[in-house]
Amino acid sequence: MELLKERIRRDGTVKGNDVLKVDSFLNHQMDIALFEEIGREFLRRFADCGVNKILTIEASGIGIACVTAQSFHCPVVFAKKSQTRNIDGGVYVTRVESFTHGKVYDVIVSKKFLGPEDNVLIIDDFLANGAALEGLIDLVNQAGARLAGAGIVIEKAFQPGGERLRSKGVRVESLARVASMSEKDGVRFVD
Ligand code: 5GP
């Protein structure tokens, strides 16, 4: 998605060799006009899949998921990060290791909001090592729901998550795929 790549080139900053900061338009301050374009692009790619629910993870996926849901006309469920396993039985639980914080979280979704009748599109801002996406897929599987695929805004293709998930048969659609990046040279895209 050229508009998104241009914006990353213009406003993204690279920290170290593996963290891309896009907090001026994607995950702190949010450019909703750009989100609308992102939502329309996800709809174009997943239009024929019969998606009836969008699943994301708090916090930074929520804004994009909500705007995308306006294109799909379906509800959004966000998985909640919880510090404790001590939760009542009405939830699906999985464990996720956070790429940006290095912590392990339990991540939960209420059984009321995900079930076998659902055909789920997962939406997230970044795909790096794939832990967040694998956790969300685990929740979809626990619920007996169908997975239509995953829509990712920025995939760091030099990290292993995308390739591993695609090789397992998951349909992963990323709008910008970063081949490499550095503080000195900025961001280079796959295509
Ligand atoms: P993964 O679980 O695939 O390793 O990482 C995905 C999660 O980590 C995303 O939900 C995102 O919040 C965060 N993340 C991973 N890489 C980056 C990055 O380069 N920049 C930012 N801002 N967040 C990232």
CSV table of C-alpha atoms and ligand atoms in Angstrom, one decimal:
chain,number,residue,atom,x,y,z
A,1,MET,CA,0.0,0.0,0.0
A,2,GLU,CA,1.9,3.0,-1.4
A,3,LEU,CA,0.3,5.7,0.8
A,4,LEU,CA,1.3,3.8,3.9
A,5,LYS,CA,4.9,3.2,2.7
A,6,GLU,CA,5.3,6.9,1.9
A,7,ARG,CA,4.0,7.8,5.4
A,8,ILE,CA,6.5,5.3,7.0
A,9,ARG,CA,9.3,6.8,5.0
A,10,ARG,CA,8.3,10.3,5.9
A,11,ASP,CA,7.3,10.0,9.6
A,12,GLY,CA,8.7,6.6,10.9
A,13,THR,CA,11.9,6.5,12.9
A,14,VAL,CA,14.1,3.5,13.5
A,15,LYS,CA,15.4,2.7,17.0
A,16,GLY,CA,18.3,0.3,17.1
A,17,ASN,CA,18.0,-2.2,14.2
A,18,ASP,CA,14.6,-3.7,15.0
A,19,VAL,CA,12.1,-1.2,16.4
A,20,LEU,CA,10.2,1.1,14.0
A,21,LYS,CA,8.5,4.0,15.7
A,22,VAL,CA,5.3,5.1,14.0
A,23,ASP,CA,3.7,6.8,17.0
A,24,SER,CA,3.0,10.1,15.2
A,25,PHE,CA,0.3,8.4,13.0
A,26,LEU,CA,-0.3,4.8,13.9
A,27,ASN,CA,-0.1,3.8,17.5
A,28,HIS,CA,0.0,6.8,19.8
A,29,GLN,CA,-1.3,9.8,17.8
A,30,MET,CA,-3.6,8.2,15.1
A,31,ASP,CA,-4.3,9.5,11.6
A,32,ILE,CA,-7.9,8.4,11.1
A,33,ALA,CA,-8.0,9.3,7.4
A,34,LEU,CA,-5.1,6.9,6.9
A,35,PHE,CA,-6.9,4.3,9.1
A,36,GLU,CA,-9.9,4.6,6.8
A,37,GLU,CA,-7.7,3.8,3.8
A,38,ILE,CA,-6.2,0.9,5.7
A,39,GLY,CA,-9.6,-0.4,6.5
A,40,ARG,CA,-10.7,-0.2,2.9
A,41,GLU,CA,-7.6,-2.0,1.8
A,42,PHE,CA,-8.2,-4.8,4.2
A,43,LEU,CA,-11.8,-5.1,3.0
A,44,ARG,CA,-10.5,-5.2,-0.6
A,45,ARG,CA,-8.2,-8.1,0.3
A,46,PHE,CA,-10.6,-10.1,2.5
A,47,ALA,CA,-13.9,-9.1,0.8
A,48,ASP,CA,-15.0,-12.6,-0.2
A,49,CYS,CA,-14.2,-14.3,3.1
A,50,GLY,CA,-17.5,-13.9,4.9
A,51,VAL,CA,-15.8,-12.2,7.9
A,52,ASN,CA,-18.3,-11.6,10.7
A,53,LYS,CA,-15.9,-10.6,13.5
A,54,ILE,CA,-12.6,-8.8,13.9
A,55,LEU,CA,-10.2,-9.8,16.7
A,56,THR,CA,-7.2,-7.7,17.9
A,57,ILE,CA,-5.1,-7.3,21.0
A,58,GLU,CA,-4.9,-4.3,23.3
A,59,ALA,CA,-3.7,-1.7,23.1
A,60,SER,CA,-2.3,-0.6,19.8
A,61,GLY,CA,-4.4,-2.8,17.5
A,62,ILE,CA,-7.7,-1.4,18.8
A,63,GLY,CA,-7.9,1.8,16.8
A,64,ILE,CA,-7.1,0.2,13.5
A,65,ALA,CA,-9.4,-2.7,14.1
A,66,CYS,CA,-12.3,-0.4,14.9
A,67,VAL,CA,-11.9,1.7,11.8
A,68,THR,CA,-11.5,-1.5,9.7
A,69,ALA,CA,-14.7,-2.9,11.2
A,70,GLN,CA,-16.6,0.0,9.8
A,71,SER,CA,-15.7,-1.2,6.3
A,72,PHE,CA,-16.7,-4.8,7.2
A,73,HIS,CA,-19.8,-3.8,9.2
A,74,CYS,CA,-19.0,-6.2,12.0
A,75,PRO,CA,-18.0,-6.0,15.7
A,76,VAL,CA,-14.5,-5.9,17.1
A,77,VAL,CA,-13.3,-8.0,20.0
A,78,PHE,CA,-10.0,-7.1,21.6
A,79,ALA,CA,-8.1,-9.6,23.6
A,80,LYS,CA,-7.1,-8.2,27.0
A,81,LYS,CA,-3.7,-8.5,28.6
A,82,SER,CA,-3.9,-9.7,32.1
A,83,GLN,CA,-1.1,-10.1,34.7
A,84,THR,CA,-2.8,-13.1,36.4
A,85,ARG,CA,-4.0,-16.6,35.5
A,86,ASN,CA,-6.5,-16.2,38.3
A,87,ILE,CA,-9.6,-15.5,36.2
A,88,ASP,CA,-13.0,-17.1,36.2
A,89,GLY,CA,-13.9,-19.9,33.8
A,90,GLY,CA,-15.8,-17.8,31.3
A,91,VAL,CA,-12.7,-16.9,29.2
A,92,TYR,CA,-10.3,-18.4,26.7
A,93,VAL,CA,-6.7,-17.8,27.9
A,94,THR,CA,-3.4,-17.9,26.0
A,95,ARG,CA,0.1,-16.7,26.8
A,96,VAL,CA,1.9,-14.1,24.7
A,97,GLU,CA,5.5,-12.8,25.0
A,98,SER,CA,5.5,-9.0,24.2
A,99,PHE,CA,8.1,-8.0,21.6
A,100,THR,CA,8.3,-4.4,22.7
A,101,HIS,CA,8.3,-5.0,26.5
A,102,GLY,CA,9.9,-8.5,26.8
A,103,LYS,CA,7.2,-9.5,29.3
A,104,VAL,CA,4.9,-12.6,29.1
A,105,TYR,CA,1.2,-11.8,29.5
A,106,ASP,CA,-1.9,-13.9,29.8
A,107,VAL,CA,-4.3,-12.8,27.2
A,108,ILE,CA,-8.0,-13.4,27.5
A,109,VAL,CA,-11.2,-13.2,25.6
A,110,SER,CA,-14.7,-13.8,27.1
A,111,LYS,CA,-16.4,-16.9,25.8
A,112,LYS,CA,-19.5,-14.7,25.3
A,113,PHE,CA,-17.8,-12.9,22.4
A,114,LEU,CA,-16.1,-15.6,20.4
A,115,GLY,CA,-17.6,-19.0,19.3
A,116,PRO,CA,-18.0,-21.6,16.6
A,117,GLU,CA,-20.4,-19.3,14.6
A,118,ASP,CA,-17.6,-16.8,14.1
A,119,ASN,CA,-15.4,-16.3,11.0
A,120,VAL,CA,-12.6,-14.1,12.3
A,121,LEU,CA,-10.2,-11.6,10.7
A,122,ILE,CA,-7.3,-10.8,13.0
A,123,ILE,CA,-6.0,-7.2,12.8
A,124,ASP,CA,-2.8,-5.9,14.3
A,125,ASP,CA,-0.4,-3.0,13.8
A,126,PHE,CA,2.8,-5.0,13.6
A,127,LEU,CA,4.0,-8.5,12.9
A,128,ALA,CA,7.5,-9.2,14.2
A,129,ASN,CA,8.3,-12.6,15.8
A,130,GLY,CA,4.6,-13.6,15.5
A,131,ALA,CA,3.9,-14.2,19.2
A,132,ALA,CA,0.9,-11.8,19.3
A,133,LEU,CA,-0.6,-13.3,16.2
A,134,GLU,CA,-0.1,-16.9,17.3
A,135,GLY,CA,-1.7,-16.1,20.7
A,136,LEU,CA,-4.7,-14.6,18.9
A,137,ILE,CA,-4.9,-17.7,16.6
A,138,ASP,CA,-4.9,-19.9,19.6
A,139,LEU,CA,-7.9,-18.0,21.0
A,140,VAL,CA,-9.7,-18.5,17.7
A,141,ASN,CA,-9.0,-22.2,17.8
A,142,GLN,CA,-10.1,-22.6,21.4
A,143,ALA,CA,-13.4,-20.9,20.5
A,144,GLY,CA,-13.9,-23.4,17.6
A,145,ALA,CA,-14.2,-20.3,15.3
A,146,ARG,CA,-12.9,-20.2,11.7
A,147,LEU,CA,-9.9,-18.1,10.9
A,148,ALA,CA,-10.3,-16.1,7.6
A,149,GLY,CA,-6.8,-14.6,8.0
A,150,ALA,CA,-4.7,-11.9,9.5
A,151,GLY,CA,-4.5,-8.3,8.3
A,152,ILE,CA,-1.2,-6.6,9.5
A,153,VAL,CA,-0.4,-3.0,8.9
A,154,ILE,CA,3.5,-3.3,9.1
A,155,GLU,CA,5.3,-6.6,8.8
A,156,LYS,CA,9.0,-6.7,9.7
A,157,ALA,CA,9.8,-9.3,7.1
A,158,PHE,CA,13.3,-9.8,8.4
A,159,GLN,CA,11.8,-11.2,11.6
A,160,PRO,CA,10.5,-14.8,11.5
A,161,GLY,CA,6.8,-14.4,12.4
A,162,GLY,CA,5.2,-13.9,8.9
A,163,GLU,CA,7.1,-16.7,7.2
A,164,ARG,CA,6.3,-19.2,10.1
A,165,LEU,CA,2.6,-18.4,10.1
A,166,ARG,CA,2.3,-18.5,6.3
A,167,SER,CA,4.1,-21.9,6.2
A,168,LYS,CA,1.4,-23.1,8.7
A,169,GLY,CA,-1.3,-22.2,6.1
A,170,VAL,CA,-2.4,-18.9,7.7
A,171,ARG,CA,-3.4,-16.2,5.2
A,172,VAL,CA,-1.4,-13.2,6.3
A,173,GLU,CA,-1.9,-9.9,4.4
A,174,SER,CA,0.6,-7.2,5.3
A,175,LEU,CA,0.1,-3.7,3.9
A,176,ALA,CA,3.8,-2.7,4.2
A,177,ARG,CA,6.6,-5.3,4.4
A,178,VAL,CA,9.9,-4.0,5.8
A,179,ALA,CA,12.9,-5.9,4.3
A,180,SER,CA,15.5,-4.2,6.5
A,181,MET,CA,16.0,-1.0,8.5
A,182,SER,CA,18.6,0.9,10.3
A,183,GLU,CA,19.0,4.2,12.1
A,184,LYS,CA,21.4,5.4,9.4
A,185,ASP,CA,19.6,4.3,6.2
A,186,GLY,CA,16.0,4.2,7.4
A,187,VAL,CA,13.5,1.7,6.1
A,188,ARG,CA,13.7,-0.5,2.9
A,189,PHE,CA,10.5,-2.3,1.8
A,190,VAL,CA,10.3,-5.8,0.3
A,191,ASP,CA,8.5,-4.6,-2.8
B,1,5GP,P1,5.3,-10.1,17.7
B,1,5GP,O1,4.5,-10.7,18.7
B,1,5GP,O2,5.0,-10.4,16.3
B,1,5GP,O3,6.8,-10.3,17.9
B,1,5GP,O4,5.2,-8.5,17.9
B,1,5GP,C1,3.9,-7.9,17.6
B,1,5GP,C2,3.6,-6.9,18.6
B,1,5GP,O5,4.7,-6.2,19.1
B,1,5GP,C3,2.7,-5.8,17.9
B,1,5GP,O6,1.4,-6.0,18.4
B,1,5GP,C4,3.3,-4.5,18.3
B,1,5GP,O7,2.5,-3.9,19.2
B,1,5GP,C5,4.7,-4.8,18.8
B,1,5GP,N1,5.8,-4.5,17.9
B,1,5GP,C6,6.6,-5.3,17.3
B,1,5GP,N2,7.6,-4.7,16.6
B,1,5GP,C7,7.3,-3.4,16.7
B,1,5GP,C8,8.0,-2.3,16.2
B,1,5GP,O8,9.0,-2.3,15.5
B,1,5GP,N3,7.5,-1.1,16.5
B,1,5GP,C9,6.4,-0.9,17.3
B,1,5GP,N4,5.9,0.3,17.6
B,1,5GP,N5,5.7,-2.0,17.9
B,1,5GP,C10,6.2,-3.2,17.6
